[in-house]
PDB file of C-alpha atoms and ligand atoms in Angstrom:
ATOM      1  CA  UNK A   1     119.567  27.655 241.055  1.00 96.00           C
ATOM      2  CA  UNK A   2     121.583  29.374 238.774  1.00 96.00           C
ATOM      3  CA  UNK A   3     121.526  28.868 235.046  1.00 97.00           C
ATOM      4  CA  UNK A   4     124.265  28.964 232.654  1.00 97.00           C
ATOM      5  CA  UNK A   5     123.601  29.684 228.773  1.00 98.00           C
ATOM      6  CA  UNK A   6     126.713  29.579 225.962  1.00 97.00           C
ATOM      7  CA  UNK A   7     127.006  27.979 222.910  1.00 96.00           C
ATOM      8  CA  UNK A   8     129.698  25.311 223.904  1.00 92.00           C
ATOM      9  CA  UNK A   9     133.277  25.236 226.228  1.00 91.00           C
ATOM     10  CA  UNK A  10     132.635  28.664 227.015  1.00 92.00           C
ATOM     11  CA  UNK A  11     129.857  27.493 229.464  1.00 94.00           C
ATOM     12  CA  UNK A  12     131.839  25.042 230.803  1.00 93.00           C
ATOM     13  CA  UNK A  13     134.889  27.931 231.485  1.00 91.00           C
ATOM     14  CA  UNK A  14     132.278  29.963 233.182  1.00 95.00           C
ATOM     15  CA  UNK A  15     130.873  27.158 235.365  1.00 96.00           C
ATOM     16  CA  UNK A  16     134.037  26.564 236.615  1.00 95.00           C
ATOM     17  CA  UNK A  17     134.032  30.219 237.496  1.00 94.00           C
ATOM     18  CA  UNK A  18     131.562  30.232 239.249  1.00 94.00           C
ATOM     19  CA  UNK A  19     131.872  26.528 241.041  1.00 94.00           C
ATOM     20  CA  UNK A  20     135.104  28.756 242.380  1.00 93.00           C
ATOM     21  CA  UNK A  21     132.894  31.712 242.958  1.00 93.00           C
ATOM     22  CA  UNK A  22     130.571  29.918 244.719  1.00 93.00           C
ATOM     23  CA  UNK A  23     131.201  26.611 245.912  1.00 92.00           C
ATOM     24  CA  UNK A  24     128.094  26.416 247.942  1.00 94.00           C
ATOM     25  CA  UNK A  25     125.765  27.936 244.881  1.00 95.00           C
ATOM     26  CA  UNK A  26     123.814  25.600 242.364  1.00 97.00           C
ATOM     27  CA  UNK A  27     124.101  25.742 238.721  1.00 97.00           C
ATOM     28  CA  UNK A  28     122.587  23.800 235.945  1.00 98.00           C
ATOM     29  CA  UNK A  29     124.312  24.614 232.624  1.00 98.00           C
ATOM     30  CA  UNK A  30     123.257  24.551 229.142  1.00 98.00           C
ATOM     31  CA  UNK A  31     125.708  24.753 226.256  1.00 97.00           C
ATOM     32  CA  UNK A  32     123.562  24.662 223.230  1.00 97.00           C
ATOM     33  CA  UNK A  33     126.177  22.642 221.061  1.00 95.00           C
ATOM     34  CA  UNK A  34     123.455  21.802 218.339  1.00 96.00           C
ATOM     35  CA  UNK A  35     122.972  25.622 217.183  1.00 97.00           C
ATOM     36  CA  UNK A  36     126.822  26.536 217.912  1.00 95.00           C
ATOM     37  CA  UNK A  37     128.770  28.834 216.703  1.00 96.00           C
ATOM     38  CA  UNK A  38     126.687  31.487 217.779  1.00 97.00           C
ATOM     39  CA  UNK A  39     128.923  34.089 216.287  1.00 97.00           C
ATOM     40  CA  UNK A  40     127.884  33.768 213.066  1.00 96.00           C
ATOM     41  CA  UNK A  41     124.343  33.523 213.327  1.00 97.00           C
ATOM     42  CA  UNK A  42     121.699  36.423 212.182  1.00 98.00           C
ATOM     43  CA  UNK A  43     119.989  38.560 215.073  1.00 98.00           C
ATOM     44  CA  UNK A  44     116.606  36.952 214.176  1.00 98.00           C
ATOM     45  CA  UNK A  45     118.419  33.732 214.851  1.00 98.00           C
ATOM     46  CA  UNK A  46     120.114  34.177 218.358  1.00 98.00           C
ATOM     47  CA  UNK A  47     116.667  35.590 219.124  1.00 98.00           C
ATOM     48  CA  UNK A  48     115.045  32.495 218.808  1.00 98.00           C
ATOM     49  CA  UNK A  49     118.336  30.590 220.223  1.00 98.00           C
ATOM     50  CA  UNK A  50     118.638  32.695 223.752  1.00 98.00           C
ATOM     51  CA  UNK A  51     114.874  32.552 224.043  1.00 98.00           C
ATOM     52  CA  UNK A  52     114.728  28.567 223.717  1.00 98.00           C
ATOM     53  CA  UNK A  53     117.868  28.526 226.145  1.00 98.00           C
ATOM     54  CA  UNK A  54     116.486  30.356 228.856  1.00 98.00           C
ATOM     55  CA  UNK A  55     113.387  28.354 228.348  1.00 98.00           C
ATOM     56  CA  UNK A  56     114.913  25.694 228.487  1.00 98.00           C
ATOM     57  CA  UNK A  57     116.644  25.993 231.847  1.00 98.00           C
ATOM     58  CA  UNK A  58     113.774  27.809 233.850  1.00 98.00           C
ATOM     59  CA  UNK A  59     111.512  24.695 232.672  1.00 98.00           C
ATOM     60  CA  UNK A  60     113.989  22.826 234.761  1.00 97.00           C
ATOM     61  CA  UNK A  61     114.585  24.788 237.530  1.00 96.00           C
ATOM     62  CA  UNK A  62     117.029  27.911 237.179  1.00 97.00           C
ATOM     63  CA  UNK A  63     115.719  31.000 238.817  1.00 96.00           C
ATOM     64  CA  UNK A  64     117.623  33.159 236.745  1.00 96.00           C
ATOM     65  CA  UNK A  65     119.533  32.606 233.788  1.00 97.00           C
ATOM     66  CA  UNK A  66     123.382  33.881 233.414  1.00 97.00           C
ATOM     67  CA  UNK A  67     124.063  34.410 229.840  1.00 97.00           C
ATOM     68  CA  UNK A  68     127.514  34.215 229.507  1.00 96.00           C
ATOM     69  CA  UNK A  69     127.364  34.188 225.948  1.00 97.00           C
ATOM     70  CA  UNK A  70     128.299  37.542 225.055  1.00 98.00           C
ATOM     71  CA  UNK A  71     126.665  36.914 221.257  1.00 98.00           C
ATOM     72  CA  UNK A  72     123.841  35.703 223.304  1.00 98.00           C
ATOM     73  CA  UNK A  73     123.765  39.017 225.544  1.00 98.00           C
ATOM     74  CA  UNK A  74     123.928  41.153 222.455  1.00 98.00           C
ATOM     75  CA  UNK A  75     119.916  40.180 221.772  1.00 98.00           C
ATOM     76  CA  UNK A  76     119.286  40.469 225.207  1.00 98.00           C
ATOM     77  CA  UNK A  77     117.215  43.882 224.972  1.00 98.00           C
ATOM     78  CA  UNK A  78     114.872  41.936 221.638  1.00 98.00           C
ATOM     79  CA  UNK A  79     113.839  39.098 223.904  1.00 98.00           C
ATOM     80  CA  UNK A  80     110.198  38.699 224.810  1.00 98.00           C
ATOM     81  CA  UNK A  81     109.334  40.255 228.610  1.00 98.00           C
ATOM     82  CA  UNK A  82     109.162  36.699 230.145  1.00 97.00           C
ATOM     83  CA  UNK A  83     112.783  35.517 228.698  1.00 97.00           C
ATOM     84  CA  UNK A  84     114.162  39.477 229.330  1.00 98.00           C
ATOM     85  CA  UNK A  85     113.300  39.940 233.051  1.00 97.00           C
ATOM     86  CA  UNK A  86     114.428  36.106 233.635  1.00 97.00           C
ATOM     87  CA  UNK A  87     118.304  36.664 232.311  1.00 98.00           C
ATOM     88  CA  UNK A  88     121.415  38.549 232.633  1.00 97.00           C
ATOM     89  CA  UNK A  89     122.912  39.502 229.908  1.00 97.00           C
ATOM     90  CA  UNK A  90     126.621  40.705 230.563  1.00 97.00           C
ATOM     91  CA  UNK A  91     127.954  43.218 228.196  1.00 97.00           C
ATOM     92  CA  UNK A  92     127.236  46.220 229.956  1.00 97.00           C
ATOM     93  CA  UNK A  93     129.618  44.835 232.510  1.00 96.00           C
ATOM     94  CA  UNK A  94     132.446  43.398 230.900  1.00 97.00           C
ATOM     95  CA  UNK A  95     132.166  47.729 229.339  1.00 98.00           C
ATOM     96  CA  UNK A  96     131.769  49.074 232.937  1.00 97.00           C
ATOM     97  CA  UNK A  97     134.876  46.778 234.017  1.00 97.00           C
ATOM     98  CA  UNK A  98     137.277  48.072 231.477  1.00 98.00           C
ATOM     99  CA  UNK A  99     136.113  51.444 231.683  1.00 98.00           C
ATOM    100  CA  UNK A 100     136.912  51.389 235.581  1.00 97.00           C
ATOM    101  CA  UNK A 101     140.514  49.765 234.755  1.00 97.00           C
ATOM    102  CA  UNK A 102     141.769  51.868 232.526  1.00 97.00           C
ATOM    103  CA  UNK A 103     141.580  55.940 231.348  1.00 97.00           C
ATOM    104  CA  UNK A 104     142.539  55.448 227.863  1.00 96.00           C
ATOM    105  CA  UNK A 105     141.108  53.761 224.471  1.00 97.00           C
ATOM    106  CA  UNK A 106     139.606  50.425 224.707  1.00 98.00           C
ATOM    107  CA  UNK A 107     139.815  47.400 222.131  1.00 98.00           C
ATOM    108  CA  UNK A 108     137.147  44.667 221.687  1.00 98.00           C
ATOM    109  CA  UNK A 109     137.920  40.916 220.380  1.00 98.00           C
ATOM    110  CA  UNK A 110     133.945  39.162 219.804  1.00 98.00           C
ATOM    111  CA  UNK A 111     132.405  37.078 217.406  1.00 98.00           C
ATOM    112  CA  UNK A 112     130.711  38.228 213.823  1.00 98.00           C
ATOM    113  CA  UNK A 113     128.028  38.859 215.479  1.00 98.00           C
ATOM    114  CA  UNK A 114     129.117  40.750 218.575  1.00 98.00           C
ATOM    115  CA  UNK A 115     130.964  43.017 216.756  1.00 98.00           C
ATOM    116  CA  UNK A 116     128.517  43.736 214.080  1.00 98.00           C
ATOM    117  CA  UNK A 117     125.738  44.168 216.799  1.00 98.00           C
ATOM    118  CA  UNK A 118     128.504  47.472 218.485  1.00 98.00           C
ATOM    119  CA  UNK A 119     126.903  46.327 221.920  1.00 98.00           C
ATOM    120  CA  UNK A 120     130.241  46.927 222.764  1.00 98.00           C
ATOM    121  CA  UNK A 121     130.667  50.103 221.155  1.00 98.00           C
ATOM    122  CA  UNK A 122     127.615  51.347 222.676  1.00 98.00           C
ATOM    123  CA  UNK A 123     128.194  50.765 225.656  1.00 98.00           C
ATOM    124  CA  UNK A 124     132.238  52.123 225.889  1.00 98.00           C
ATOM    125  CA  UNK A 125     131.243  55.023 223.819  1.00 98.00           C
ATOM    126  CA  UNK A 126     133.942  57.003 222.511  1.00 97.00           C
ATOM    127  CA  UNK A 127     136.602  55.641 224.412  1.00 98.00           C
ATOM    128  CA  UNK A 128     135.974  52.171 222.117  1.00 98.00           C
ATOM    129  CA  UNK A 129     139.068  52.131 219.778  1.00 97.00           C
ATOM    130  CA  UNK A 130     138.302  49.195 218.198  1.00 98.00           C
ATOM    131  CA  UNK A 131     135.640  45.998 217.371  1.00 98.00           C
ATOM    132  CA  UNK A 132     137.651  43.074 216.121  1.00 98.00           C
ATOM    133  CA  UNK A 133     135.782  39.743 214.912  1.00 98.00           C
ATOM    134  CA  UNK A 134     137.622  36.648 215.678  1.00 96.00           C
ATOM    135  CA  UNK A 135     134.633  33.628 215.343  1.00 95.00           C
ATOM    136  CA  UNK A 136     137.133  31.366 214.110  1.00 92.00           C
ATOM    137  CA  UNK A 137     138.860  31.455 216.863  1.00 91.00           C
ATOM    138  CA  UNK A 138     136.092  29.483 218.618  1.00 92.00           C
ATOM    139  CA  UNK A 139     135.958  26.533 216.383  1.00 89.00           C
ATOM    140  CA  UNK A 140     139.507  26.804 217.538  1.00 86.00           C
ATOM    141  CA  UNK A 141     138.769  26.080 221.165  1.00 86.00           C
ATOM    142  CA  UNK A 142     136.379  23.895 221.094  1.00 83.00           C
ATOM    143  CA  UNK A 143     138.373  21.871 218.842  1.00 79.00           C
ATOM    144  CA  UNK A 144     140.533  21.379 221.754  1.00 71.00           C
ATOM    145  CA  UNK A 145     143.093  22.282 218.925  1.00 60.00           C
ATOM    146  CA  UNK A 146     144.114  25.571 221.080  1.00 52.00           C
ATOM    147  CA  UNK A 147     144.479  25.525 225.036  1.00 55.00           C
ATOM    148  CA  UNK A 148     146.753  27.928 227.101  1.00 55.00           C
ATOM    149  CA  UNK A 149     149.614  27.430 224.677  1.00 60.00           C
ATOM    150  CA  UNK A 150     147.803  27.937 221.119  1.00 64.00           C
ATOM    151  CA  UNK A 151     148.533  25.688 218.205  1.00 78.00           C
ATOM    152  CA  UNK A 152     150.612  27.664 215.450  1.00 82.00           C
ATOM    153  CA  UNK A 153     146.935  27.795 213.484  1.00 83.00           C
ATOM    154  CA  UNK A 154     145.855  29.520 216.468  1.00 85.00           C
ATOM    155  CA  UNK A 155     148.966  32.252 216.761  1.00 88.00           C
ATOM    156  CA  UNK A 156     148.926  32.685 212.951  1.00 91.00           C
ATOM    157  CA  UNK A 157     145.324  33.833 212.715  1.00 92.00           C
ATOM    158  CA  UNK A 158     146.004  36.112 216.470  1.00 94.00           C
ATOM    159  CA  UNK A 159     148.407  37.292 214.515  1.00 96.00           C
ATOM    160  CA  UNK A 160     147.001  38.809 211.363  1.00 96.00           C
ATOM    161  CA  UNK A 161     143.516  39.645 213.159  1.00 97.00           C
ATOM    162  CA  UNK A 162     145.446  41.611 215.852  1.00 97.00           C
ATOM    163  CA  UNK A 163     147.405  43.161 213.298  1.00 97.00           C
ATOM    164  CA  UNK A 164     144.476  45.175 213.136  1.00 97.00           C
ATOM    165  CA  UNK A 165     145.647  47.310 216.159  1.00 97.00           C
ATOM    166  CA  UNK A 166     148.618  48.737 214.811  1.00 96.00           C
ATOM    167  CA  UNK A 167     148.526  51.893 215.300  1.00 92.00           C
ATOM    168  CA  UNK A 168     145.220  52.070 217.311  1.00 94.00           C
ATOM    169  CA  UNK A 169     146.622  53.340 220.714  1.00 92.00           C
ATOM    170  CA  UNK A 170     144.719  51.120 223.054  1.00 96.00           C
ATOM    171  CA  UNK A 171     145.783  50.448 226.719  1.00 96.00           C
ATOM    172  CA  UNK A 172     142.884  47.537 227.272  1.00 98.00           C
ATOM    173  CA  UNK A 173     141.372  44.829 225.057  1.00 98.00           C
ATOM    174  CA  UNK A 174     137.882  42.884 225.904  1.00 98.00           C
ATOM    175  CA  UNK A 175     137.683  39.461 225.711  1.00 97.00           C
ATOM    176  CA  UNK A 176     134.460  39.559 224.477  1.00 97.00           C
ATOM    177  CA  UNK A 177     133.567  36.017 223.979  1.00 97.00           C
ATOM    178  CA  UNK A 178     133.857  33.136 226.845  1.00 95.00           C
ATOM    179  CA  UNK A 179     136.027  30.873 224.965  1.00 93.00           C
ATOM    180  CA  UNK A 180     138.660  34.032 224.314  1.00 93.00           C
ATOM    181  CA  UNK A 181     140.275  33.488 228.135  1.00 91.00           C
ATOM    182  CA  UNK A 182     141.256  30.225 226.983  1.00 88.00           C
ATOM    183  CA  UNK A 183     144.079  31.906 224.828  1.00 89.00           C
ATOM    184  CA  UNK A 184     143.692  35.199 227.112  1.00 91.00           C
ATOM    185  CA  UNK A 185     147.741  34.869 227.369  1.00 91.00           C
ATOM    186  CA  UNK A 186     148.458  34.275 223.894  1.00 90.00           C
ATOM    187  CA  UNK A 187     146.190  36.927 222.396  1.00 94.00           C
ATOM    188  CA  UNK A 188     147.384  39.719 224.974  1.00 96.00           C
ATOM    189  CA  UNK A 189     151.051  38.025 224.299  1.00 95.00           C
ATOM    190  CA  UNK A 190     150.321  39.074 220.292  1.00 96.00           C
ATOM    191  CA  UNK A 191     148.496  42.450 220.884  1.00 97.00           C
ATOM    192  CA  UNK A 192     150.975  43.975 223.248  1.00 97.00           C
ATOM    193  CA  UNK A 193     153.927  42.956 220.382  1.00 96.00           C
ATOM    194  CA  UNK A 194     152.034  44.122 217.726  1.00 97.00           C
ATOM    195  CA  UNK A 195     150.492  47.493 219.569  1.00 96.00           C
ATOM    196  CA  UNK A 196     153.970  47.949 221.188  1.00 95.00           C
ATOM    197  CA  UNK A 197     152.841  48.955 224.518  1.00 95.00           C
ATOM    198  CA  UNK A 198     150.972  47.149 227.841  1.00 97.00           C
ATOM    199  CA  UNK A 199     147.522  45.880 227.423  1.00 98.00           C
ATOM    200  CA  UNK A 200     145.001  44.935 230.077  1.00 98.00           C
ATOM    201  CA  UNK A 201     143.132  41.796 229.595  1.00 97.00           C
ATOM    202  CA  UNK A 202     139.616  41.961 230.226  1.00 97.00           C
ATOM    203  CA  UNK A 203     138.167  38.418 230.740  1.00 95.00           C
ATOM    204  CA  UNK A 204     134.091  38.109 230.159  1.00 93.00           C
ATOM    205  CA  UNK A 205     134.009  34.882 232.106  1.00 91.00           C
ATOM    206  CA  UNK A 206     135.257  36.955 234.759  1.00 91.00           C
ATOM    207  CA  UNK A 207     132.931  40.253 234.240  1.00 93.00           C
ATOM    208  CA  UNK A 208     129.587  37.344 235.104  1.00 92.00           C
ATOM    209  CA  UNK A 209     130.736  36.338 237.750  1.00 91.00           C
ATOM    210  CA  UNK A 210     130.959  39.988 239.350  1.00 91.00           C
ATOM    211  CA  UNK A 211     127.776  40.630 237.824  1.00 93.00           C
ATOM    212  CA  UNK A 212     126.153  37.692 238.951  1.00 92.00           C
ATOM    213  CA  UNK A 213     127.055  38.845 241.937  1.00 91.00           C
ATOM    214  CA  UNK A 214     126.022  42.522 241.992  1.00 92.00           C
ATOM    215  CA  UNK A 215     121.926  41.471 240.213  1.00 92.00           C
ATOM    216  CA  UNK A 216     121.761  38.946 243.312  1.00 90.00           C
ATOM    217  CA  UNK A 217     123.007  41.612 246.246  1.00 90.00           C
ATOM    218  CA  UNK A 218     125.234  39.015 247.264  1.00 89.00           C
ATOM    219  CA  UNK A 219     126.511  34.977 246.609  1.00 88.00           C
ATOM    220  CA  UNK A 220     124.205  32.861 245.737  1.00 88.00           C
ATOM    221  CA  UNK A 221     123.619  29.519 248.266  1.00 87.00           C
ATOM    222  CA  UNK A 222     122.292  25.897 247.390  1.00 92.00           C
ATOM    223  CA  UNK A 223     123.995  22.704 247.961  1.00 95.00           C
ATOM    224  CA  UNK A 224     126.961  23.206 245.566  1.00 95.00           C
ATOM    225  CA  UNK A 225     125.505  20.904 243.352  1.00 96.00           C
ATOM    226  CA  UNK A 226     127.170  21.766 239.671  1.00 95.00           C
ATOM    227  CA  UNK A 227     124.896  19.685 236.812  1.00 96.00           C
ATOM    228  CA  UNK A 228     125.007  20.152 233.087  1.00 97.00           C
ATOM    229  CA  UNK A 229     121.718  19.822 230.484  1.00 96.00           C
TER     230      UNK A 229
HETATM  231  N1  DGL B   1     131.049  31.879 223.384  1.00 71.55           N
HETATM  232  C1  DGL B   1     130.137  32.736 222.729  1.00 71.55           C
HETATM  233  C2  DGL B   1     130.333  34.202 223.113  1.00 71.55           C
HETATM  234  O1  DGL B   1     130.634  34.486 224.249  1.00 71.55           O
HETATM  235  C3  DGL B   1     129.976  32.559 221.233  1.00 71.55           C
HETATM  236  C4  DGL B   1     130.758  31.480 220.578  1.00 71.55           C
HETATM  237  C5  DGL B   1     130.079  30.978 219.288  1.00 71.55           C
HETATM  238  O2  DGL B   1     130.290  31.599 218.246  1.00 71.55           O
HETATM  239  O3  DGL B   1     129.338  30.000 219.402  1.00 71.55           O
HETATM  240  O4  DGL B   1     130.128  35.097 222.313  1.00 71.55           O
END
């Protein structure tokens, strides 16, 4: 059984994902609601938080733990052995996706806490043209105040976050944070006016499911039972 760690709706986008994925696969999610938002936690903080998630869903059955979360995956590599060799952190490939889908300079839109962890940076190197911090935009989403078509709130603050990559001479941008996708079309919508030229979206959600994928040599098989925690 496959376990599923995120703060909040982004679990629930990424289940879906992988109920589509993998109808026949079993997955037991946890969105940890009570500590959320992640993003603007401390590093000492999501330590304790990922460790207590994966915890929590081993101690009731998940063989491995997806963690979708990309604040989550940022602590990853601190996590004690046990927690470590049980989870799959996903920023390395959500970095090895939009290197392979694009030559040029790469942006990144994350929480606090992504971006001031440069897991992203890291790992794109220099073709990383930008780390952008957007956490509000997750109170945002999981308000249910901004779906596919944002709420003006939503657009305004797109707008003057994105404003940021005037100038920058990007071709992709990361959605670095599973409840980005939600607004994937409004946010790539604002970035490609404001950056005045294409951008490629690059969906985390999507990145664990392909990753999931690659760790387990192949899809994963149960009774397509789909249960949350
Ligand atoms: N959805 C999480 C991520 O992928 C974090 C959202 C939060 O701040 O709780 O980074």
């Amino acid at each position: 059984m496959i376990g599923i760690f995120d703060s909040g709706s982004g679990g629930e986008f990424t289940q879906e994902a992988l109920k589509r994925a993998f109808p026949s696969a079993d997955t037991l999610l946890y969105s940890d609601r009570k500590n959320a938002p992640f993003g603007t936690k401390t590093e000492k903080e999501l330590i304790k938080i990922t460790k207590d998630g994966i915890t929590r869903l081993t101690d009731r059955g998940a063989d491995v733990v997806l963690l979708a979360c990309c604040t989550a995956s940022t602590v990853h590599h601190l996590l004690p052995d046990a927690e470590r060799e049980r989870s799959i952190p996903i920023i390395g490939a959500v970095a090895k996706e939009a290197l392979s889908l694009t030559e040029g300079r790469i942006a990144v839109l994350a929480t606090e806490a992504t971006v001031r962890s440069h897991a992203f940076k890291k790992a794109l190197g220099d073709r990383c043209a930008i780390e952008i911090a957007a956490s509000e935009l997750v109170g945002m989403v999981e308000r249910g105040e901004a779906d596919g078509s944002a709420t003006a709130e939503a657009e305004y603050f797109l707008r003057l976050r994105l404003s940021a990559l005037e100038g920058v001479g990007c071709d992709a941008l990361i959605l670095g944070c599973t409840h980005f996708p939600r607004l994937g079309g409004t946010i790539i919508g604002i970035a490609e006016e404001i950056s005045k030229r294409k951008i490629i979206a690059v969906s985390s959600t999507d990145c664990a499911v392909k990753e999931l994928l690659q760790r387990l040599g192949g899809a994963p098989v149960g009774e397509g039972r789909h249960r949350t925690i």
